[in-house]
Amino acid sequence: MTPNLLLAAIMLINFMLVASSRVSKCIQLAALQGGLLAMVLLLMHDHWPFHVLLMAFSTAAIKGVVIPAMLNRAQDRMKPQREPEPYVGYTLTLVMAAAGTGMAFILARRLPLQPGNLGTLFVPASIMALFTGFLLLTTRKRALLQVVGYLVLENGVYLFSLLLVKQMPLLVETGVLLDLVVGIFVMGIVINHIQTAFDSQDTHRLAHLKD
Amino acid sequence: MIRNLVQPALVLLAQMALTLALAPLLPGIVNKVKALFAGRVGPPVFQLYFDLAKLLRKGAVFSRTTTGVFLAGPAAAVAVPFTAALLIPMGAATAPVSFAGDAVVLAYLFGVARFFVVLSALDTGSAFEGMGAAREVTFAVLAEPALFMGLATLARLAGSPSLAPMLTAAGQGWRAAGGPLALVLTAWVIVFLVENCRIPFDDPNTHLELTMIHEAMVLDHSGPPLAAVLYGASLKLWVLGALVVKLCLPLRGTWWIDWPAFLGGMVLLAAGVGVLESIMARLRMRRVSQALIAAVVSGTFGFLLLLLA
């Protein structure tokens, strides 16, 4: 079985992430994407040696459960308030994501890849995830959505590194995952500080800071 | 020789008769399902037939500001979906009319219908109908690329620019290209709902000024012209529904399986629309264009997936 359909689903989740305005839905979608990444890893192998199983499990646990739970907790602690409008509207970001997808497909054709990876969606999917993560990071004002964007960007990197999973030692992968957890953790603390300082998590307000 | 001529003629007549006779049934089914969902008895399934008969017996009232253009709308509303029905293969039959590029003709036939309906709405000089026309055109502009991306995907899948082989290839391609086809189906269902003013986008039953799109354009029609508009709407529902159903149904090649499957699919589609209308609220005006962009993106993505795979 090829992981192409799963990769297509991952790309579709990117579109949904860009189009939806609700933070809780975005977190759910990002969690689903993390879970699908673990399944892609499993589908790439015919038989599962211990280190692959371990990596798939830790991916699913960290990207699918731990980080979304952290984000959800942060979300719950926010006071209910009007959501700030993003810098770029939802419809326009969706169009940009579609254009980015087209670019990702073109780019994937140009890259010098191993022949086995040419027909798969790995490269376009990872470039697209990078691009959507970047879009979310730059166009959204809510700090939590930016963290989700970071998560999606990281998913793209992870997807790209899956191509090298046979060569890459387990240690590097776990290092990346650990890095991610620490990154999100730090961001959580930063958001918490933004929240207490400004009574809002609209990062736009950071633009006019005074000492 | 004779057989070669007679058989297509019979198929043509059967398909046309079926389209003309059964189209008003679909809105009836939708309304019945909605009523049952809400715990009401609801109007009979054949209500639209009764309405049409009643309207045809009445005289028409024309505003003094209207000109001859006013009648072009109802005429086009009936003629165009009927012409479009000639291009779409239904049931076991292949399309009565088929040539290279007829998919483009199909898309622009609906453009022609929209043009005349909008024109006749503008002809009344009513600001209200002008607003409805503006909305209709705005959303049509977004619905068209979604339809076209789906057509492009199917054309690539079938290797043919003609609608009949495209839809056949789609029906049989679900095993090989399920992902792209599912995306095209999503896009087309959204187009189907928008074009027929069904609920997440427009509500054909209420006449609320703030949100109505299509109904705002036909407020000045009465009597037989109104019957033409209503009948045309049901024909359009049938034709676009046939497009969606054919996308999902493979052709088995035996008419006693294909025809019931097709008709069952149409009934199922109408019932599905009824359920959808019962469980969903209407989208905000701003959200409509966003959903349409999503349909375009879905179609584009399907096309890209097919190109790569």
Short mmCIF file of C-alpha atoms in Angstrom, two decimals:
data_model
loop_
_atom_site.label_atom_id
_atom_site.label_comp_id
_atom_site.label_asym_id
_atom_site.label_seq_id
_atom_site.Cartn_x
_atom_site.Cartn_y
_atom_site.Cartn_z
CA MET A 1 0.00 0.00 0.00
CA THR A 2 1.33 3.40 -0.92
CA PRO A 3 1.09 6.30 1.52
CA ASN A 4 -0.02 8.65 -1.25
CA LEU A 5 -3.65 8.88 -0.13
CA LEU A 6 -2.56 9.64 3.42
CA LEU A 7 -0.24 12.33 2.11
CA ALA A 8 -3.11 13.80 0.11
CA ALA A 9 -5.16 13.85 3.32
CA ILE A 10 -2.31 15.65 5.07
CA MET A 11 -2.29 18.25 2.29
CA LEU A 12 -6.06 18.68 2.57
CA ILE A 13 -5.73 19.26 6.31
CA ASN A 14 -3.36 22.10 5.45
CA PHE A 15 -6.11 23.74 3.40
CA MET A 16 -8.61 23.31 6.20
CA LEU A 17 -6.16 24.79 8.69
CA VAL A 18 -5.69 27.87 6.58
CA ALA A 19 -9.43 28.33 6.04
CA SER A 20 -10.72 27.86 9.56
CA SER A 21 -10.90 30.68 12.04
CA ARG A 22 -11.47 28.69 15.19
CA VAL A 23 -8.42 28.01 17.31
CA SER A 24 -9.78 24.81 18.85
CA LYS A 25 -10.56 23.39 15.40
CA CYS A 26 -7.07 24.30 14.21
CA ILE A 27 -5.55 22.46 17.14
CA GLN A 28 -7.66 19.38 16.38
CA LEU A 29 -6.64 19.49 12.73
CA ALA A 30 -2.98 19.81 13.63
CA ALA A 31 -3.31 16.84 15.98
CA LEU A 32 -4.93 14.80 13.23
CA GLN A 33 -2.11 15.74 10.89
CA GLY A 34 0.44 14.57 13.45
CA GLY A 35 -1.36 11.26 13.80
CA LEU A 36 -1.45 10.80 10.03
CA LEU A 37 2.31 11.44 9.89
CA ALA A 38 2.87 8.50 12.21
CA MET A 39 0.68 6.33 9.98
CA VAL A 40 2.65 7.41 6.91
CA LEU A 41 5.81 6.28 8.66
CA LEU A 42 4.27 2.87 9.35
CA LEU A 43 2.97 2.51 5.79
CA MET A 44 6.40 3.17 4.34
CA HIS A 45 7.73 -0.09 5.76
CA ASP A 46 6.64 -3.60 4.97
CA HIS A 47 7.82 -5.02 8.24
CA TRP A 48 8.25 -2.96 11.32
CA PRO A 49 11.57 -3.11 13.18
CA PHE A 50 11.62 -1.88 16.74
CA HIS A 51 13.04 1.57 16.06
CA VAL A 52 10.38 2.34 13.42
CA LEU A 53 7.61 1.31 15.80
CA LEU A 54 9.12 3.41 18.54
CA MET A 55 9.41 6.42 16.30
CA ALA A 56 5.86 6.10 14.97
CA PHE A 57 4.58 5.75 18.50
CA SER A 58 6.50 8.74 19.79
CA THR A 59 5.42 10.82 16.78
CA ALA A 60 1.79 10.00 17.35
CA ALA A 61 2.13 10.60 21.07
CA ILE A 62 3.95 13.92 20.84
CA LYS A 63 2.40 15.46 17.72
CA GLY A 64 -1.02 13.91 18.13
CA VAL A 65 -1.57 13.98 21.88
CA VAL A 66 0.96 15.86 24.01
CA ILE A 67 1.33 19.10 22.04
CA PRO A 68 -2.39 19.44 21.18
CA ALA A 69 -3.19 18.83 24.85
CA MET A 70 -0.76 21.59 25.81
CA LEU A 71 -2.26 23.94 23.27
CA ASN A 72 -5.78 23.08 24.38
CA ARG A 73 -4.84 23.82 27.96
CA ALA A 74 -3.43 27.17 26.95
CA GLN A 75 -6.60 27.84 24.96
CA ASP A 76 -8.81 27.00 27.93
CA ARG A 77 -6.98 29.48 30.12
CA MET A 78 -7.61 32.33 27.70
CA LYS A 79 -10.46 34.60 28.53
CA PRO A 80 -13.21 34.43 25.94
CA GLN A 81 -12.85 37.43 23.69
CA ARG A 82 -13.42 38.55 20.18
CA GLU A 83 -11.01 36.95 17.78
CA PRO A 84 -8.73 39.48 16.11
CA GLU A 85 -9.03 39.53 12.35
CA PRO A 86 -5.94 38.12 10.65
CA TYR A 87 -3.58 40.36 8.69
CA VAL A 88 -4.64 38.59 5.50
CA GLY A 89 -8.21 37.34 5.14
CA TYR A 90 -9.17 33.68 5.27
CA THR A 91 -10.24 33.52 1.65
CA LEU A 92 -7.04 35.14 0.42
CA THR A 93 -4.83 32.87 2.52
CA LEU A 94 -6.72 29.90 1.10
CA VAL A 95 -5.98 31.10 -2.43
CA MET A 96 -2.35 31.65 -1.47
CA ALA A 97 -2.18 28.14 -0.04
CA ALA A 98 -3.57 26.78 -3.31
CA ALA A 99 -0.99 28.72 -5.29
CA GLY A 100 1.68 27.46 -2.92
CA THR A 101 0.52 23.91 -3.53
CA GLY A 102 0.91 24.39 -7.25
CA MET A 103 4.39 25.75 -6.66
CA ALA A 104 5.22 22.83 -4.40
CA PHE A 105 4.29 20.40 -7.17
CA ILE A 106 6.42 22.27 -9.70
CA LEU A 107 9.33 22.52 -7.29
CA ALA A 108 9.10 18.82 -6.44
CA ARG A 109 9.52 18.01 -10.12
CA ARG A 110 12.69 20.06 -10.35
CA LEU A 111 14.42 18.64 -7.31
CA PRO A 112 17.03 15.97 -7.94
CA LEU A 113 15.41 13.05 -6.17
CA GLN A 114 16.04 9.37 -6.00
CA PRO A 115 13.96 7.60 -8.65
CA GLY A 116 11.94 5.77 -6.00
CA ASN A 117 10.64 9.02 -4.56
CA LEU A 118 9.62 10.66 -7.81
CA GLY A 119 6.07 9.40 -8.13
CA THR A 120 5.13 9.96 -4.51
CA LEU A 121 3.60 12.98 -2.87
CA PHE A 122 6.25 13.20 -0.16
CA VAL A 123 8.10 16.20 -1.51
CA PRO A 124 5.09 18.28 -2.60
CA ALA A 125 3.32 17.50 0.65
CA SER A 126 6.29 18.52 2.76
CA ILE A 127 6.94 21.73 0.80
CA MET A 128 3.27 22.57 1.01
CA ALA A 129 3.20 21.98 4.76
CA LEU A 130 6.23 24.24 5.11
CA PHE A 131 4.48 26.91 3.09
CA THR A 132 1.16 26.69 4.95
CA GLY A 133 2.97 26.72 8.28
CA PHE A 134 4.75 29.82 7.12
CA LEU A 135 1.46 31.38 6.02
CA LEU A 136 -0.16 30.67 9.38
CA LEU A 137 2.85 32.08 11.20
CA THR A 138 2.87 35.31 9.25
CA THR A 139 -0.78 36.11 8.63
CA ARG A 140 -2.45 35.29 11.93
CA LYS A 141 -2.52 37.60 14.90
CA ARG A 142 -3.42 35.08 17.56
CA ALA A 143 -0.36 33.67 19.27
CA LEU A 144 -1.87 30.18 19.53
CA LEU A 145 -2.55 30.04 15.80
CA GLN A 146 1.04 31.02 15.21
CA VAL A 147 2.13 28.10 17.35
CA VAL A 148 -0.10 25.85 15.25
CA GLY A 149 1.62 27.31 12.20
CA TYR A 150 4.98 26.42 13.68
CA LEU A 151 3.71 22.91 14.32
CA VAL A 152 2.57 22.53 10.71
CA LEU A 153 5.89 23.87 9.45
CA GLU A 154 7.63 21.31 11.60
CA ASN A 155 5.35 18.61 10.19
CA GLY A 156 6.63 19.57 6.76
CA VAL A 157 10.23 19.20 7.87
CA TYR A 158 9.38 15.87 9.45
CA LEU A 159 7.72 14.66 6.28
CA PHE A 160 10.78 15.57 4.25
CA SER A 161 13.04 13.76 6.68
CA LEU A 162 10.86 10.64 6.36
CA LEU A 163 12.32 10.24 2.89
CA LEU A 164 15.67 9.62 4.53
CA VAL A 165 14.33 7.44 7.30
CA LYS A 166 16.31 4.42 6.21
CA GLN A 167 19.58 6.29 6.32
CA MET A 168 18.89 8.55 9.23
CA PRO A 169 19.59 7.20 12.68
CA LEU A 170 16.79 7.15 15.22
CA LEU A 171 18.67 9.51 17.47
CA VAL A 172 18.35 12.45 15.09
CA GLU A 173 14.61 11.97 14.73
CA THR A 174 14.01 11.77 18.44
CA GLY A 175 16.20 14.82 18.81
CA VAL A 176 13.96 16.70 16.39
CA LEU A 177 10.84 15.61 18.28
CA LEU A 178 12.36 16.66 21.58
CA ASP A 179 13.29 19.98 20.03
CA LEU A 180 9.71 20.46 18.97
CA VAL A 181 8.32 19.75 22.40
CA VAL A 182 10.75 22.18 23.99
CA GLY A 183 9.93 24.79 21.35
CA ILE A 184 6.20 24.50 21.94
CA PHE A 185 6.78 24.52 25.68
CA VAL A 186 8.74 27.76 25.48
CA MET A 187 6.09 29.26 23.22
CA GLY A 188 3.42 28.25 25.71
CA ILE A 189 5.25 30.13 28.43
CA VAL A 190 5.71 33.14 26.16
CA ILE A 191 2.01 33.16 25.27
CA ASN A 192 1.17 32.97 28.93
CA HIS A 193 3.31 36.03 29.55
CA ILE A 194 1.72 37.88 26.64
CA GLN A 195 -1.64 36.94 28.08
CA THR A 196 -0.87 38.25 31.55
CA ALA A 197 0.84 41.39 30.26
CA PHE A 198 -1.76 42.44 27.69
CA ASP A 199 -4.88 40.58 28.80
CA SER A 200 -5.07 39.28 25.24
CA GLN A 201 -3.03 37.13 22.95
CA ASP A 202 -3.21 39.41 19.97
CA THR A 203 0.43 39.63 18.87
CA HIS A 204 -0.34 42.78 16.95
CA ARG A 205 -0.12 44.62 20.25
CA LEU A 206 3.52 43.66 20.58
CA ALA A 207 4.19 46.05 17.71
CA HIS A 208 3.86 49.06 19.98
CA LEU A 209 5.76 48.02 23.05
CA LYS A 210 7.20 50.63 25.39
CA ASP A 211 9.58 50.14 28.23
CA MET B 1 -28.91 0.41 -41.19
CA ILE B 2 -32.40 1.18 -39.95
CA ARG B 3 -31.49 -0.27 -36.58
CA ASN B 4 -28.50 2.03 -36.35
CA LEU B 5 -30.75 5.03 -36.78
CA VAL B 6 -33.72 3.91 -34.76
CA GLN B 7 -31.92 2.91 -31.62
CA PRO B 8 -30.19 6.26 -30.96
CA ALA B 9 -33.45 8.05 -31.75
CA LEU B 10 -35.31 5.91 -29.22
CA VAL B 11 -32.61 6.50 -26.62
CA LEU B 12 -32.78 10.21 -27.26
CA LEU B 13 -36.56 10.30 -26.93
CA ALA B 14 -36.53 8.16 -23.80
CA GLN B 15 -33.90 10.27 -22.10
CA MET B 16 -35.61 13.53 -22.99
CA ALA B 17 -39.02 12.28 -21.91
CA LEU B 18 -37.58 11.06 -18.65
CA THR B 19 -35.83 14.37 -17.99
CA LEU B 20 -38.90 16.44 -18.77
CA ALA B 21 -41.26 14.23 -16.81
CA LEU B 22 -39.22 13.43 -13.73
CA ALA B 23 -37.35 16.68 -13.09
CA PRO B 24 -40.11 18.34 -11.00
CA LEU B 25 -40.08 15.26 -8.79
CA LEU B 26 -36.70 16.14 -7.27
CA PRO B 27 -37.74 19.31 -5.39
CA GLY B 28 -40.74 17.35 -4.16
CA ILE B 29 -38.49 14.66 -2.73
CA VAL B 30 -36.23 17.26 -1.12
CA ASN B 31 -39.18 18.98 0.51
CA LYS B 32 -40.70 15.70 1.66
CA VAL B 33 -37.45 14.61 3.30
CA LYS B 34 -37.13 17.99 4.97
CA ALA B 35 -40.69 17.76 6.26
CA LEU B 36 -40.19 14.22 7.58
CA PHE B 37 -36.95 15.33 9.23
CA ALA B 38 -38.81 18.12 10.99
CA GLY B 39 -41.65 15.78 12.02
CA ARG B 40 -44.20 17.28 9.66
CA VAL B 41 -46.22 15.54 6.98
CA GLY B 42 -45.25 18.07 4.37
CA PRO B 43 -46.54 18.76 0.89
CA PRO B 44 -47.08 15.81 -1.44
CA VAL B 45 -44.11 14.72 -3.54
CA PHE B 46 -45.92 15.84 -6.68
CA GLN B 47 -46.56 19.37 -5.34
CA LEU B 48 -44.49 21.08 -8.02
CA TYR B 49 -46.56 19.43 -10.76
CA PHE B 50 -49.72 20.85 -9.17
CA ASP B 51 -48.11 24.27 -8.82
CA LEU B 52 -47.03 24.27 -12.43
CA ALA B 53 -50.50 23.27 -13.61
CA LYS B 54 -52.04 26.01 -11.50
CA LEU B 55 -49.63 28.69 -12.72
CA LEU B 56 -50.11 27.71 -16.36
CA ARG B 57 -53.86 28.27 -16.04
CA LYS B 58 -53.36 31.78 -14.71
CA GLY B 59 -52.71 34.96 -16.61
CA ALA B 60 -49.43 36.84 -16.31
CA VAL B 61 -49.07 40.34 -14.91
CA PHE B 62 -46.28 42.47 -16.29
CA SER B 63 -44.86 45.59 -14.75
CA ARG B 64 -45.10 48.63 -17.01
CA THR B 65 -41.34 49.16 -16.84
CA THR B 66 -40.53 45.80 -18.41
CA THR B 67 -39.74 45.22 -22.05
CA GLY B 68 -39.52 42.11 -24.20
CA VAL B 69 -36.24 41.14 -22.53
CA PHE B 70 -38.25 40.31 -19.44
CA LEU B 71 -39.55 37.12 -21.06
CA ALA B 72 -36.10 36.00 -22.20
CA GLY B 73 -35.24 34.95 -18.65
CA PRO B 74 -37.98 32.32 -18.21
CA ALA B 75 -37.46 31.11 -21.79
CA ALA B 76 -33.73 30.60 -21.27
CA ALA B 77 -34.34 29.08 -17.83
CA VAL B 78 -36.23 26.20 -19.45
CA ALA B 79 -34.47 25.91 -22.80
CA VAL B 80 -30.91 25.86 -21.50
CA PRO B 81 -31.09 23.04 -18.93
CA PHE B 82 -33.00 21.02 -21.48
CA THR B 83 -30.26 21.55 -24.06
CA ALA B 84 -27.66 20.72 -21.43
CA ALA B 85 -29.50 17.49 -20.68
CA LEU B 86 -28.71 16.40 -24.25
CA LEU B 87 -24.99 16.46 -23.47
CA ILE B 88 -25.08 14.33 -20.32
CA PRO B 89 -25.25 10.56 -20.46
CA MET B 90 -27.97 9.27 -18.16
CA GLY B 91 -28.50 5.75 -16.97
CA ALA B 92 -27.35 3.17 -19.47
CA ALA B 93 -27.58 5.54 -22.42
CA THR B 94 -24.69 7.49 -23.83
CA ALA B 95 -25.23 11.17 -24.38
CA PRO B 96 -27.57 11.93 -27.32
CA VAL B 97 -25.25 14.71 -28.43
CA SER B 98 -21.53 14.26 -27.99
CA PHE B 99 -18.54 15.96 -29.57
CA ALA B 100 -15.04 17.02 -28.57
CA GLY B 101 -15.25 19.92 -26.15
CA ASP B 102 -18.90 19.54 -25.21
CA ALA B 103 -17.90 19.88 -21.57
CA VAL B 104 -17.08 23.53 -22.22
CA VAL B 105 -20.39 23.97 -23.98
CA LEU B 106 -22.15 22.56 -20.94
CA ALA B 107 -20.48 25.07 -18.63
CA TYR B 108 -21.25 28.01 -20.88
CA LEU B 109 -24.81 26.94 -21.55
CA PHE B 110 -25.44 27.62 -17.90
CA GLY B 111 -23.63 30.90 -18.37
CA VAL B 112 -26.12 31.80 -21.12
CA ALA B 113 -29.06 30.92 -18.89
CA ARG B 114 -27.66 33.02 -16.09
CA PHE B 115 -27.09 35.93 -18.48
CA PHE B 116 -30.71 35.99 -19.57
CA VAL B 117 -32.14 35.50 -16.10
CA VAL B 118 -29.98 38.35 -14.81
CA LEU B 119 -30.99 40.47 -17.78
CA SER B 120 -34.67 39.90 -17.16
CA ALA B 121 -34.16 40.72 -13.48
CA LEU B 122 -32.43 43.97 -14.38
CA ASP B 123 -35.17 44.74 -16.88
CA THR B 124 -37.70 45.17 -14.11
CA GLY B 125 -35.77 48.19 -12.87
CA SER B 126 -36.28 47.09 -9.28
CA ALA B 127 -33.29 47.74 -7.02
CA PHE B 128 -34.14 44.58 -5.12
CA GLU B 129 -33.88 42.38 -8.19
CA GLY B 130 -30.69 44.16 -9.21
CA MET B 131 -29.21 43.19 -5.85
CA GLY B 132 -30.22 39.57 -6.39
CA ALA B 133 -28.67 39.67 -9.86
CA ALA B 134 -25.42 41.09 -8.49
CA ARG B 135 -25.20 38.33 -5.91
CA GLU B 136 -26.01 35.63 -8.41
CA VAL B 137 -23.24 36.80 -10.75
CA THR B 138 -20.72 37.17 -7.94
CA PHE B 139 -21.19 33.58 -6.83
CA ALA B 140 -21.43 32.24 -10.36
CA VAL B 141 -18.00 33.68 -11.12
CA LEU B 142 -16.59 31.57 -8.30
CA ALA B 143 -18.63 28.45 -9.06
CA GLU B 144 -17.47 28.24 -12.66
CA PRO B 145 -13.76 27.55 -12.01
CA ALA B 146 -14.75 24.84 -9.53
CA LEU B 147 -16.82 23.13 -12.23
CA PHE B 148 -14.02 23.56 -14.75
CA MET B 149 -11.29 22.15 -12.52
CA GLY B 150 -13.45 19.06 -12.08
CA LEU B 151 -14.00 18.82 -15.83
CA ALA B 152 -10.26 19.20 -16.44
CA THR B 153 -9.54 16.41 -13.99
CA LEU B 154 -12.03 14.11 -15.68
CA ALA B 155 -10.74 15.03 -19.14
CA ARG B 156 -7.23 14.11 -18.04
CA LEU B 157 -8.50 10.85 -16.53
CA ALA B 158 -10.44 9.87 -19.65
CA GLY B 159 -7.95 11.29 -22.13
CA SER B 160 -10.87 12.78 -24.00
CA PRO B 161 -12.43 16.26 -24.06
CA SER B 162 -15.94 14.91 -24.45
CA LEU B 163 -18.39 14.64 -21.59
CA ALA B 164 -19.73 11.13 -22.15
CA PRO B 165 -16.33 9.33 -22.07
CA MET B 166 -15.25 11.61 -19.23
CA LEU B 167 -18.14 10.60 -17.00
CA THR B 168 -17.76 6.93 -17.92
CA ALA B 169 -14.06 7.05 -17.07
CA ALA B 170 -14.87 8.75 -13.79
CA GLY B 171 -17.37 6.06 -12.84
CA GLN B 172 -14.82 3.37 -13.52
CA GLY B 173 -11.78 5.22 -12.18
CA TRP B 174 -12.65 5.17 -8.48
CA ARG B 175 -10.32 2.28 -7.76
CA ALA B 176 -7.39 3.82 -9.61
CA ALA B 177 -7.87 7.50 -8.84
CA GLY B 178 -10.17 7.61 -5.83
CA GLY B 179 -8.47 10.58 -4.18
CA PRO B 180 -8.71 13.05 -7.06
CA LEU B 181 -12.25 11.91 -7.86
CA ALA B 182 -13.37 12.39 -4.27
CA LEU B 183 -12.01 15.94 -4.40
CA VAL B 184 -13.81 16.60 -7.67
CA LEU B 185 -16.99 15.19 -6.16
CA THR B 186 -16.65 17.57 -3.20
CA ALA B 187 -16.18 20.52 -5.53
CA TRP B 188 -19.12 19.50 -7.70
CA VAL B 189 -21.48 18.94 -4.80
CA ILE B 190 -20.74 22.49 -3.65
CA VAL B 191 -21.30 23.77 -7.19
CA PHE B 192 -24.51 21.74 -7.36
CA LEU B 193 -25.79 23.30 -4.14
CA VAL B 194 -24.82 26.84 -5.13
CA GLU B 195 -26.18 26.66 -8.66
CA ASN B 196 -29.48 25.29 -7.44
CA CYS B 197 -29.69 27.72 -4.51
CA ARG B 198 -29.87 24.99 -1.91
CA ILE B 199 -29.50 25.66 1.77
CA PRO B 200 -26.00 26.23 2.96
CA PHE B 201 -25.78 28.91 0.28
CA ASP B 202 -29.29 30.10 -0.47
CA ASP B 203 -32.71 29.08 0.72
CA PRO B 204 -35.29 28.50 -2.00
CA ASN B 205 -38.20 28.53 0.44
CA THR B 206 -37.84 31.75 2.38
CA HIS B 207 -38.16 35.20 0.94
CA LEU B 208 -35.92 37.10 3.31
CA GLU B 209 -34.42 40.15 1.64
CA LEU B 210 -31.11 40.11 3.44
CA THR B 211 -29.91 36.79 2.19
CA MET B 212 -31.90 35.70 -0.81
CA ILE B 213 -29.99 35.36 -4.06
CA HIS B 214 -31.86 33.60 -6.78
CA GLU B 215 -35.40 34.19 -5.57
CA ALA B 216 -34.83 37.92 -5.54
CA MET B 217 -34.47 37.86 -9.30
CA VAL B 218 -37.80 36.26 -10.10
CA LEU B 219 -40.12 38.19 -7.81
CA ASP B 220 -41.78 40.03 -10.69
CA HIS B 221 -42.59 36.94 -12.66
CA SER B 222 -46.12 35.59 -12.49
CA GLY B 223 -48.34 33.05 -14.17
CA PRO B 224 -46.83 31.01 -17.02
CA PRO B 225 -43.44 32.83 -16.92
CA LEU B 226 -43.15 31.95 -13.24
CA ALA B 227 -44.08 28.36 -14.08
CA ALA B 228 -41.26 28.39 -16.64
CA VAL B 229 -38.82 29.68 -14.05
CA LEU B 230 -39.83 27.04 -11.50
CA TYR B 231 -39.79 24.25 -14.05
CA GLY B 232 -36.42 25.45 -15.35
CA ALA B 233 -35.03 25.39 -11.82
CA SER B 234 -36.13 21.79 -11.39
CA LEU B 235 -34.62 20.87 -14.77
CA LYS B 236 -31.36 22.46 -13.69
CA LEU B 237 -31.48 20.48 -10.46
CA TRP B 238 -31.98 17.33 -12.51
CA VAL B 239 -29.20 18.06 -15.02
CA LEU B 240 -26.54 19.06 -12.50
CA GLY B 241 -27.68 16.21 -10.26
CA ALA B 242 -27.21 13.82 -13.17
CA LEU B 243 -23.67 15.14 -13.53
CA VAL B 244 -22.94 14.43 -9.86
CA VAL B 245 -24.61 11.01 -9.90
CA LYS B 246 -22.85 9.92 -13.09
CA LEU B 247 -19.56 10.90 -11.53
CA CYS B 248 -20.13 8.26 -8.85
CA LEU B 249 -21.82 5.49 -10.83
CA PRO B 250 -19.85 3.10 -12.98
CA LEU B 251 -21.51 1.99 -16.19
CA ARG B 252 -22.21 -1.74 -16.10
CA GLY B 253 -23.39 -1.89 -19.69
CA THR B 254 -26.74 -3.55 -19.08
CA TRP B 255 -29.67 -1.21 -19.13
CA TRP B 256 -31.70 -3.01 -16.46
CA ILE B 257 -28.95 -2.37 -13.92
CA ASP B 258 -27.80 1.05 -15.07
CA TRP B 259 -31.16 2.78 -15.31
CA PRO B 260 -32.44 1.80 -11.85
CA ALA B 261 -29.02 2.60 -10.40
CA PHE B 262 -29.07 6.03 -12.01
CA LEU B 263 -32.63 6.84 -10.96
CA GLY B 264 -31.95 5.51 -7.48
CA GLY B 265 -28.87 7.68 -7.34
CA MET B 266 -30.93 10.74 -8.26
CA VAL B 267 -33.50 9.99 -5.56
CA LEU B 268 -30.69 9.40 -3.08
CA LEU B 269 -29.08 12.69 -4.06
CA ALA B 270 -32.36 14.55 -3.56
CA ALA B 271 -32.84 12.85 -0.20
CA GLY B 272 -29.27 13.76 0.73
CA VAL B 273 -29.95 17.39 -0.12
CA GLY B 274 -33.04 17.24 2.07
CA VAL B 275 -31.08 15.85 4.99
CA LEU B 276 -28.32 18.41 4.48
CA GLU B 277 -30.84 21.23 4.44
CA SER B 278 -32.38 19.93 7.64
CA ILE B 279 -29.15 19.71 9.61
CA MET B 280 -27.36 22.80 8.33
CA ALA B 281 -27.98 26.48 8.78
CA ARG B 282 -27.49 28.91 5.96
CA LEU B 283 -23.98 30.30 5.65
CA ARG B 284 -23.31 33.96 6.13
CA MET B 285 -22.93 35.88 2.88
CA ARG B 286 -19.18 36.25 3.37
CA ARG B 287 -18.82 32.57 4.05
CA VAL B 288 -20.45 31.63 0.74
CA SER B 289 -17.57 32.95 -1.32
CA GLN B 290 -15.15 31.26 1.04
CA ALA B 291 -16.89 27.91 0.58
CA LEU B 292 -16.79 28.42 -3.18
CA ILE B 293 -13.06 29.18 -3.06
CA ALA B 294 -12.69 25.98 -1.06
CA ALA B 295 -14.50 24.15 -3.88
CA VAL B 296 -12.12 25.67 -6.43
CA VAL B 297 -9.14 24.68 -4.29
CA SER B 298 -10.52 21.18 -3.91
CA GLY B 299 -10.93 20.81 -7.67
CA THR B 300 -7.48 22.24 -8.35
CA PHE B 301 -5.92 19.93 -5.82
CA GLY B 302 -7.67 16.94 -7.39
CA PHE B 303 -6.28 17.94 -10.76
CA LEU B 304 -2.76 18.31 -9.36
CA LEU B 305 -3.00 14.93 -7.63
CA LEU B 306 -4.04 13.30 -10.87
CA LEU B 307 -1.22 14.99 -12.78
CA LEU B 308 1.37 13.61 -10.41
CA ALA B 309 -0.02 10.13 -9.89
#
